[in-house]
GROMACS .gro file of C-alpha atoms in nm:
model
  379
    1MET     CA    1  -4.838  -2.605   8.772
    2THR     CA    2  -4.541  -2.382   8.664
    3LEU     CA    3  -4.159  -2.467   8.713
    4PHE     CA    4  -3.897  -2.253   8.766
    5ASP     CA    5  -3.530  -2.331   8.691
    6GLN     CA    6  -3.338  -2.229   9.008
    7ASN     CA    7  -3.002  -2.243   8.815
    8VAL     CA    8  -3.132  -1.929   8.565
    9SER     CA    9  -3.041  -1.585   8.673
   10HIS     CA   10  -3.249  -1.300   8.548
   11ALA     CA   11  -3.080  -0.980   8.484
   12PRO     CA   12  -3.218  -0.676   8.649
   13VAL     CA   13  -3.399  -0.454   8.365
   14THR     CA   14  -3.226  -0.118   8.358
   15GLU     CA   15  -3.340   0.218   8.200
   16PRO     CA   16  -3.101   0.445   8.018
   17GLU     CA   17  -3.017   0.767   8.206
   18PRO     CA   18  -3.196   1.080   8.079
   19ARG     CA   19  -2.987   1.276   7.830
   20ARG     CA   20  -2.848   1.596   8.013
   21ARG     CA   21  -2.975   1.928   7.840
   22TRP     CA   22  -2.732   2.209   7.802
   23SER     CA   23  -2.783   2.503   8.037
   24ARG     CA   24  -2.896   2.832   7.886
   25GLY     CA   25  -2.535   2.958   7.901
   26THR     CA   26  -2.399   2.711   7.713
   27VAL     CA   27  -2.644   2.727   7.437
   28VAL     CA   28  -2.610   3.106   7.409
   29GLY     CA   29  -2.202   3.076   7.395
   30VAL     CA   30  -2.232   2.786   7.128
   31TRP     CA   31  -2.474   3.026   6.917
   32ALA     CA   32  -2.252   3.327   6.960
   33LEU     CA   33  -1.962   3.142   6.852
   34THR     CA   34  -2.124   3.002   6.570
   35LEU     CA   35  -2.216   3.327   6.453
   36ALA     CA   36  -1.887   3.479   6.511
   37VAL     CA   37  -1.756   3.216   6.286
   38LEU     CA   38  -2.006   3.276   6.011
   39VAL     CA   39  -1.943   3.678   6.038
   40LEU     CA   40  -1.575   3.598   6.024
   41PHE     CA   41  -1.616   3.373   5.703
   42VAL     CA   42  -1.819   3.650   5.545
   43LEU     CA   43  -1.588   3.913   5.606
   44THR     CA   44  -1.306   3.733   5.451
   45PHE     CA   45  -1.452   3.807   5.138
   46VAL     CA   46  -1.657   4.149   5.194
   47PRO     CA   47  -1.428   4.430   5.054
   48SER     CA   48  -1.302   4.649   5.289
   49GLY     CA   49  -1.274   5.050   5.275
   50TYR     CA   50  -0.897   5.043   5.442
   51VAL     CA   51  -0.553   4.921   5.309
   52ILE     CA   52  -0.249   4.847   5.532
   53GLN     CA   53   0.093   5.057   5.542
   54GLN     CA   54   0.387   4.858   5.665
   55PRO     CA   55   0.761   4.904   5.653
   56GLY     CA   56   0.929   4.858   5.298
   57PRO     CA   57   1.251   4.814   5.150
   58VAL     CA   58   1.550   5.014   5.297
   59TYR     CA   59   1.820   5.145   5.081
   60ASP     CA   60   2.134   5.306   5.173
   61THR     CA   61   2.225   5.601   4.939
   62LEU     CA   62   2.593   5.521   4.989
   63GLY     CA   63   2.558   5.170   4.861
   64THR     CA   64   2.441   5.032   4.538
   65SER     CA   65   2.119   4.966   4.368
   66THR     CA   66   1.987   4.693   4.092
   67THR     CA   67   1.910   4.856   3.771
   68ALA     CA   68   1.586   4.716   3.552
   69ASP     CA   69   1.838   4.469   3.384
   70GLY     CA   70   1.959   4.360   3.707
   71GLN     CA   71   2.291   4.517   3.681
   72GLU     CA   72   2.458   4.666   4.050
   73VAL     CA   73   2.530   5.028   4.001
   74PRO     CA   74   2.601   5.314   4.261
   75LEU     CA   75   2.264   5.449   4.400
   76ILE     CA   76   2.443   5.802   4.378
   77SER     CA   77   2.718   5.860   4.168
   78VAL     CA   78   2.891   6.206   4.054
   79PRO     CA   79   3.170   6.297   3.842
   80ASN     CA   80   3.528   6.292   4.030
   81GLU     CA   81   3.401   6.163   4.357
   82ASP     CA   82   3.633   6.291   4.619
   83ASP     CA   83   3.520   5.999   4.863
   84THR     CA   84   3.397   5.662   4.841
   85THR     CA   85   3.523   5.475   5.141
   86SER     CA   86   3.220   5.563   5.371
   87GLU     CA   87   3.220   5.307   5.625
   88GLY     CA   88   2.874   5.395   5.787
   89ARG     CA   89   2.500   5.413   5.605
   90LEU     CA   90   2.274   5.666   5.525
   91ASP     CA   91   1.939   5.477   5.481
   92LEU     CA   92   1.640   5.611   5.309
   93LEU     CA   93   1.313   5.441   5.394
   94THR     CA   94   0.990   5.335   5.232
   95VAL     CA   95   0.636   5.210   5.316
   96GLN     CA   96   0.463   4.924   5.168
   97VAL     CA   97   0.094   4.941   5.103
   98SER     CA   98  -0.111   4.630   5.111
   99GLY     CA   99  -0.417   4.673   4.905
  100ASN     CA  100  -0.575   4.877   4.648
  101ARG     CA  101  -0.893   4.977   4.513
  102GLU     CA  102  -0.877   4.635   4.285
  103ARG     CA  103  -0.819   4.412   4.586
  104THR     CA  104  -0.845   4.539   4.929
  105PRO     CA  105  -0.727   4.353   5.259
  106SER     CA  106  -0.976   4.115   5.421
  107TRP     CA  107  -1.134   4.206   5.749
  108VAL     CA  108  -0.905   3.956   5.907
  109GLU     CA  109  -0.578   4.095   5.784
  110LEU     CA  110  -0.691   4.422   5.905
  111VAL     CA  111  -0.750   4.318   6.244
  112GLN     CA  112  -0.395   4.143   6.232
  113ALA     CA  113  -0.228   4.453   6.137
  114TRP     CA  114  -0.422   4.678   6.402
  115PHE     CA  115  -0.256   4.482   6.662
  116ASP     CA  116   0.079   4.546   6.524
  117PRO     CA  117   0.255   4.854   6.596
  118SER     CA  118   0.482   4.847   6.296
  119ARG     CA  119   0.178   4.868   6.070
  120ALA     CA  120  -0.110   5.107   6.002
  121VAL     CA  121  -0.486   5.069   5.899
  122VAL     CA  122  -0.564   5.374   5.685
  123PRO     CA  123  -0.880   5.462   5.495
  124ILE     CA  124  -0.815   5.362   5.122
  125ASP     CA  125  -0.925   5.717   4.991
  126ARG     CA  126  -0.609   5.862   5.167
  127ILE     CA  127  -0.381   5.649   4.974
  128PHE     CA  128  -0.609   5.591   4.647
  129PRO     CA  129  -0.823   5.920   4.561
  130ALA     CA  130  -1.155   5.841   4.441
  131GLY     CA  131  -1.138   5.788   4.064
  132GLN     CA  132  -0.763   5.752   4.061
  133SER     CA  133  -0.647   5.377   3.907
  134THR     CA  134  -0.329   5.194   4.085
  135GLU     CA  135  -0.141   5.287   3.744
  136GLN     CA  136  -0.217   5.660   3.785
  137ARG     CA  137  -0.100   5.656   4.131
  138ASN     CA  138   0.213   5.456   4.033
  139SER     CA  139   0.277   5.733   3.760
  140GLU     CA  140   0.235   6.003   4.000
  141ASN     CA  141   0.475   5.872   4.235
  142ALA     CA  142   0.729   5.819   3.962
  143ALA     CA  143   0.684   6.164   3.882
  144LEU     CA  144   0.727   6.306   4.244
  145MET     CA  145   1.034   6.084   4.280
  146THR     CA  146   1.204   6.228   3.973
  147ASP     CA  147   1.119   6.586   4.109
  148SER     CA  148   1.262   6.488   4.452
  149GLN     CA  149   1.594   6.365   4.317
  150ASN     CA  150   1.645   6.700   4.108
  151GLU     CA  151   1.543   6.890   4.400
  152ALA     CA  152   1.788   6.703   4.624
  153ALA     CA  153   2.059   6.736   4.396
  154ALA     CA  154   1.979   7.121   4.361
  155ALA     CA  155   1.982   7.157   4.748
  156ALA     CA  156   2.296   6.943   4.793
  157LEU     CA  157   2.487   7.159   4.540
  158ARG     CA  158   2.365   7.501   4.669
  159GLU     CA  159   2.463   7.387   5.031
  160GLN     CA  160   2.810   7.348   4.891
  161GLY     CA  161   2.807   7.705   4.741
  162TYR     CA  162   2.716   7.610   4.368
  163THR     CA  163   2.481   7.851   4.184
  164VAL     CA  164   2.169   7.642   4.052
  165PRO     CA  165   1.964   7.819   3.824
  166GLN     CA  166   1.575   7.700   3.796
  167THR     CA  167   1.284   7.725   3.601
  168ILE     CA  168   0.930   7.685   3.653
  169SER     CA  169   0.721   7.564   3.386
  170VAL     CA  170   0.350   7.477   3.301
  171ALA     CA  171   0.334   7.093   3.224
  172THR     CA  172  -0.061   7.078   3.200
  173VAL     CA  173  -0.379   7.288   3.153
  174ASP     CA  174  -0.702   7.209   3.287
  175GLU     CA  175  -0.936   7.267   3.007
  176THR     CA  176  -1.206   7.392   3.249
  177GLY     CA  177  -0.955   7.578   3.464
  178ALA     CA  178  -0.885   7.944   3.531
  179THR     CA  179  -0.597   7.957   3.307
  180ALA     CA  180  -0.766   7.770   3.012
  181GLY     CA  181  -0.695   7.921   2.684
  182ILE     CA  182  -0.420   8.172   2.856
  183LEU     CA  183  -0.160   7.961   2.959
  184GLN     CA  184   0.000   7.671   2.745
  185PRO     CA  185   0.207   7.375   2.840
  186GLY     CA  186   0.596   7.501   2.814
  187ASP     CA  187   0.516   7.860   2.912
  188VAL     CA  188   0.780   7.976   3.181
  189VAL     CA  189   0.611   8.120   3.517
  190THR     CA  190   0.826   8.429   3.594
  191SER     CA  191   0.598   8.625   3.857
  192VAL     CA  192   0.260   8.668   4.030
  193ASN     CA  193   0.126   9.016   4.104
  194GLY     CA  194   0.470   9.153   3.985
  195THR     CA  195   0.650   8.950   4.259
  196ASP     CA  196   0.913   8.705   4.096
  197VAL     CA  197   0.875   8.362   4.194
  198THR     CA  198   1.163   8.097   4.226
  199SER     CA  199   0.940   7.796   4.296
  200VAL     CA  200   0.611   7.586   4.282
  201GLU     CA  201   0.528   7.660   4.637
  202GLY     CA  202   0.588   8.032   4.595
  203VAL     CA  203   0.343   8.041   4.272
  204ARG     CA  204   0.060   7.867   4.525
  205SER     CA  205   0.139   8.105   4.824
  206ALA     CA  206   0.100   8.393   4.600
  207VAL     CA  207  -0.227   8.281   4.449
  208GLN     CA  208  -0.377   8.191   4.782
  209ASP     CA  209  -0.256   8.503   4.935
  210ALA     CA  210  -0.491   8.683   4.672
  211ALA     CA  211  -0.782   8.479   4.838
  212GLY     CA  212  -0.959   8.458   4.543
  213ALA     CA  213  -0.919   8.828   4.373
  214PRO     CA  214  -0.772   8.825   4.020
  215VAL     CA  215  -0.393   8.764   3.965
  216THR     CA  216  -0.154   8.882   3.731
  217ILE     CA  217   0.070   8.594   3.589
  218GLY     CA  218   0.394   8.693   3.417
  219PHE     CA  219   0.533   8.412   3.182
  220ASP     CA  220   0.791   8.369   2.898
  221ARG     CA  221   0.634   8.191   2.592
  222GLU     CA  222   0.908   8.089   2.339
  223GLY     CA  223   1.130   8.406   2.434
  224THR     CA  224   0.861   8.652   2.451
  225ALA     CA  225   0.758   8.788   2.799
  226ARG     CA  226   0.385   8.828   2.853
  227MET     CA  227   0.139   8.928   3.120
  228ALA     CA  228  -0.213   8.769   3.189
  229GLU     CA  229  -0.489   8.849   3.456
  230VAL     CA  230  -0.627   8.518   3.587
  231THR     CA  231  -0.918   8.488   3.844
  232PRO     CA  232  -0.845   8.169   4.038
  233GLN     CA  233  -1.129   7.923   4.080
  234PRO     CA  234  -1.209   7.847   4.461
  235THR     CA  235  -1.222   7.458   4.556
  236ASP     CA  236  -1.259   7.251   4.868
  237VAL     CA  237  -0.970   7.060   4.963
  238ASP     CA  238  -1.004   6.864   5.287
  239GLY     CA  239  -1.265   7.092   5.430
  240GLU     CA  240  -1.064   7.389   5.376
  241GLN     CA  241  -1.090   7.633   5.082
  242GLN     CA  242  -0.803   7.679   4.842
  243TYR     CA  243  -0.791   7.874   4.497
  244LEU     CA  244  -0.665   7.735   4.183
  245LEU     CA  245  -0.536   7.845   3.846
  246GLY     CA  246  -0.617   7.502   3.689
  247VAL     CA  247  -0.220   7.434   3.574
  248GLY     CA  248   0.013   7.135   3.654
  249LEU     CA  249   0.347   7.311   3.728
  250SER     CA  250   0.697   7.139   3.692
  251ILE     CA  251   1.052   7.288   3.812
  252SER     CA  252   1.368   7.198   3.599
  253PHE     CA  253   1.724   7.300   3.744
  254ASP     CA  254   2.047   7.358   3.528
  255LEU     CA  255   2.285   7.168   3.764
  256PRO     CA  256   2.643   7.229   3.722
  257VAL     CA  257   2.739   6.875   3.842
  258ASP     CA  258   2.593   6.586   3.658
  259VAL     CA  259   2.432   6.392   3.977
  260GLN     CA  260   2.297   6.057   3.907
  261ILE     CA  261   2.054   5.893   4.104
  262GLN     CA  262   1.974   5.512   4.019
  263LEU     CA  263   1.670   5.354   4.226
  264ASN     CA  264   1.403   5.146   4.066
  265ASP     CA  265   1.054   5.074   4.184
  266VAL     CA  266   1.045   5.348   4.455
  267GLY     CA  267   0.820   5.637   4.442
  268GLY     CA  268   0.702   5.952   4.597
  269PRO     CA  269   0.924   6.260   4.749
  270SER     CA  270   0.996   6.171   5.093
  271ALA     CA  271   1.370   6.016   5.012
  272GLY     CA  272   1.468   6.378   4.928
  273MET     CA  273   1.658   6.484   5.230
  274MET     CA  274   1.856   6.140   5.240
  275PHE     CA  275   1.957   6.182   4.862
  276ALA     CA  276   2.081   6.519   4.927
  277LEU     CA  277   2.284   6.392   5.221
  278GLY     CA  278   2.407   6.095   5.027
  279ILE     CA  279   2.517   6.342   4.741
  280ILE     CA  280   2.724   6.563   4.993
  281ASP     CA  281   2.878   6.284   5.136
  282LYS     CA  282   2.992   6.160   4.780
  283MET     CA  283   3.115   6.509   4.672
  284THR     CA  284   3.321   6.585   5.015
  285PRO     CA  285   3.630   6.455   5.168
  286GLY     CA  286   3.581   6.214   5.451
  287ASP     CA  287   3.289   6.029   5.586
  288LEU     CA  288   2.976   6.224   5.705
  289THR     CA  289   2.839   5.890   5.891
  290GLY     CA  290   3.184   5.845   6.091
  291GLY     CA  291   3.086   5.473   6.053
  292GLN     CA  292   2.743   5.523   6.220
  293HIS     CA  293   2.421   5.350   6.069
  294ILE     CA  294   2.180   5.651   6.033
  295ALA     CA  295   1.838   5.626   5.868
  296GLY     CA  296   1.610   5.923   5.793
  297THR     CA  297   1.328   6.069   5.576
  298GLY     CA  298   1.174   6.379   5.439
  299THR     CA  299   1.116   6.582   5.160
  300ILE     CA  300   1.351   6.864   5.036
  301ASP     CA  301   1.306   7.173   4.825
  302ALA     CA  302   1.593   7.315   4.636
  303ASP     CA  303   1.646   7.573   4.918
  304GLY     CA  304   1.724   7.276   5.180
  305ASN     CA  305   1.371   7.293   5.345
  306VAL     CA  306   1.287   6.959   5.501
  307GLY     CA  307   0.918   6.887   5.482
  308PRO     CA  308   0.687   6.607   5.613
  309ILE     CA  309   0.618   6.278   5.497
  310GLY     CA  310   0.349   5.998   5.534
  311GLY     CA  311   0.406   5.638   5.698
  312ILE     CA  312   0.668   5.785   5.969
  313ARG     CA  313   0.596   5.544   6.208
  314GLN     CA  314   0.641   5.244   5.962
  315LYS     CA  315   0.954   5.397   5.876
  316LEU     CA  316   1.062   5.401   6.220
  317PHE     CA  317   1.031   5.047   6.246
  318GLY     CA  318   1.194   4.985   5.918
  319ALA     CA  319   1.494   5.171   6.037
  320ARG     CA  320   1.508   4.953   6.359
  321ASP     CA  321   1.462   4.644   6.152
  322ALA     CA  322   1.765   4.745   5.921
  323GLY     CA  323   1.985   4.814   6.227
  324ALA     CA  324   2.004   5.185   6.216
  325THR     CA  325   2.058   5.368   6.575
  326TRP     CA  326   2.010   5.702   6.468
  327PHE     CA  327   1.697   5.867   6.289
  328LEU     CA  328   1.647   6.217   6.131
  329ALA     CA  329   1.295   6.304   6.120
  330PRO     CA  330   1.114   6.598   5.965
  331GLU     CA  331   1.028   6.846   6.250
  332ALA     CA  332   0.663   6.850   6.118
  333ASN     CA  333   0.603   6.509   6.176
  334CYS     CA  334   0.730   6.537   6.542
  335ASN     CA  335   0.365   6.494   6.672
  336GLU     CA  336   0.333   6.141   6.501
  337VAL     CA  337   0.688   6.048   6.653
  338VAL     CA  338   0.641   6.092   6.990
  339GLY     CA  339   0.557   5.779   7.205
  340HIS     CA  340   0.630   5.556   6.888
  341VAL     CA  341   0.994   5.542   6.884
  342PRO     CA  342   1.092   5.165   6.875
  343ASP     CA  343   1.378   5.042   7.128
  344GLY     CA  344   1.702   5.107   6.998
  345ILE     CA  345   1.683   5.411   6.814
  346ARG     CA  346   1.725   5.768   6.884
  347VAL     CA  347   1.549   6.044   6.689
  348PHE     CA  348   1.633   6.389   6.605
  349SER     CA  349   1.440   6.641   6.425
  350THR     CA  350   1.518   6.874   6.136
  351SER     CA  351   1.396   7.135   5.933
  352THR     CA  352   1.660   7.227   5.684
  353LEU     CA  353   1.943   7.026   5.511
  354ALA     CA  354   2.183   7.237   5.738
  355GLN     CA  355   2.026   7.125   6.031
  356SER     CA  356   2.065   6.751   5.920
  357LEU     CA  357   2.409   6.814   5.848
  358THR     CA  358   2.471   6.965   6.191
  359ALA     CA  359   2.319   6.639   6.370
  360LEU     CA  360   2.531   6.400   6.146
  361GLU     CA  361   2.858   6.617   6.267
  362THR     CA  362   2.753   6.592   6.615
  363ILE     CA  363   2.689   6.206   6.609
  364ARG     CA  364   3.015   6.145   6.400
  365ASP     CA  365   3.250   6.363   6.650
  366GLY     CA  366   3.067   6.225   6.975
  367GLY     CA  367   2.933   6.581   7.037
  368ASP     CA  368   2.667   6.717   7.263
  369LEU     CA  369   2.369   6.521   7.140
  370ASP     CA  370   2.118   6.667   7.400
  371ALA     CA  371   2.186   6.991   7.226
  372LEU     CA  372   2.057   6.845   6.907
  373PRO     CA  373   1.670   6.939   6.832
  374SER     CA  374   1.459   6.625   6.909
  375CYS     CA  375   1.076   6.574   6.877
  376GLY     CA  376   0.942   6.672   7.207
  377SER     CA  377   1.224   6.878   7.341
  378GLY     CA  378   1.085   7.217   7.228
  379SER     CA  379   1.413   7.298   7.040
   0.00000   0.00000   0.00000
């Protein structure tokens, strides 16, 4: 006979609940997220074909700069300055490039820059041409900066009535180019097809106008005038056929005033117009700015023509961040300006140094700003 203890309770036996299975949508989502993380991780280390342009340092041409040995000196100086009391600013602007052929930005950095209106993602070949090292690019930009300063000084002096003679010389000769064995470094180019040339652009234009036909180059070698017929070589530049002599030309000026410009670690030609305005302010009584904070950009030639530059949108943001309220932009860059002007800045377009001076005068004197050319105004 089996005895049961009535005082012993027996707990009911329970079974574990079945494990819930993820829905199909959840599984797909998890895998998609995992894949995205893996792709992002891989792209962090995969080189890209792009670099990032962003606003760079801003320099007041009426202020000072630091020399290589740390000394603070005037950015622009001229003998017997008539005026050193400018209360406003004439800012030149720069663009920094993040990345190079040795180290390109990661894809994560590119995505971040893509959504930042002050930065631009550009193909690396546009900034660093194939076959050109970072050192070569820096050297080229340094040479362009020197040329820009010389052109700016010549333009500023001519605007004030000075006579500034200039010389176009052969700097380099391509051993496989059209003028190999004909021209030499140091030759002074004086004419193309019987027409006197006074600028590097004038030489180029005359060669292009010949459309590949032989051209007669007049030049001076060690005091002896010479003539030579050259057949330019056709080449494709950005999908457009051009004709090249195969020489590098440089221009030098016999400046009647010893203008000194001190600015380290900045390259390229885009500060030319602002240099010229700064020089004129230094050489004339009064204050071109009227106490206003004005920024601008643009190349300039010795005749005072203002040309286009790169990175205009980044320079607009750089000007705003530096506190400028007025901006002078090359007319040729207007298509890049419209719709991309930061709040707090008013932009005027310019194509000559004289036009830039008129804009400064109008701003200073509280004149009719609406009468000034502006991007999109058609004037």
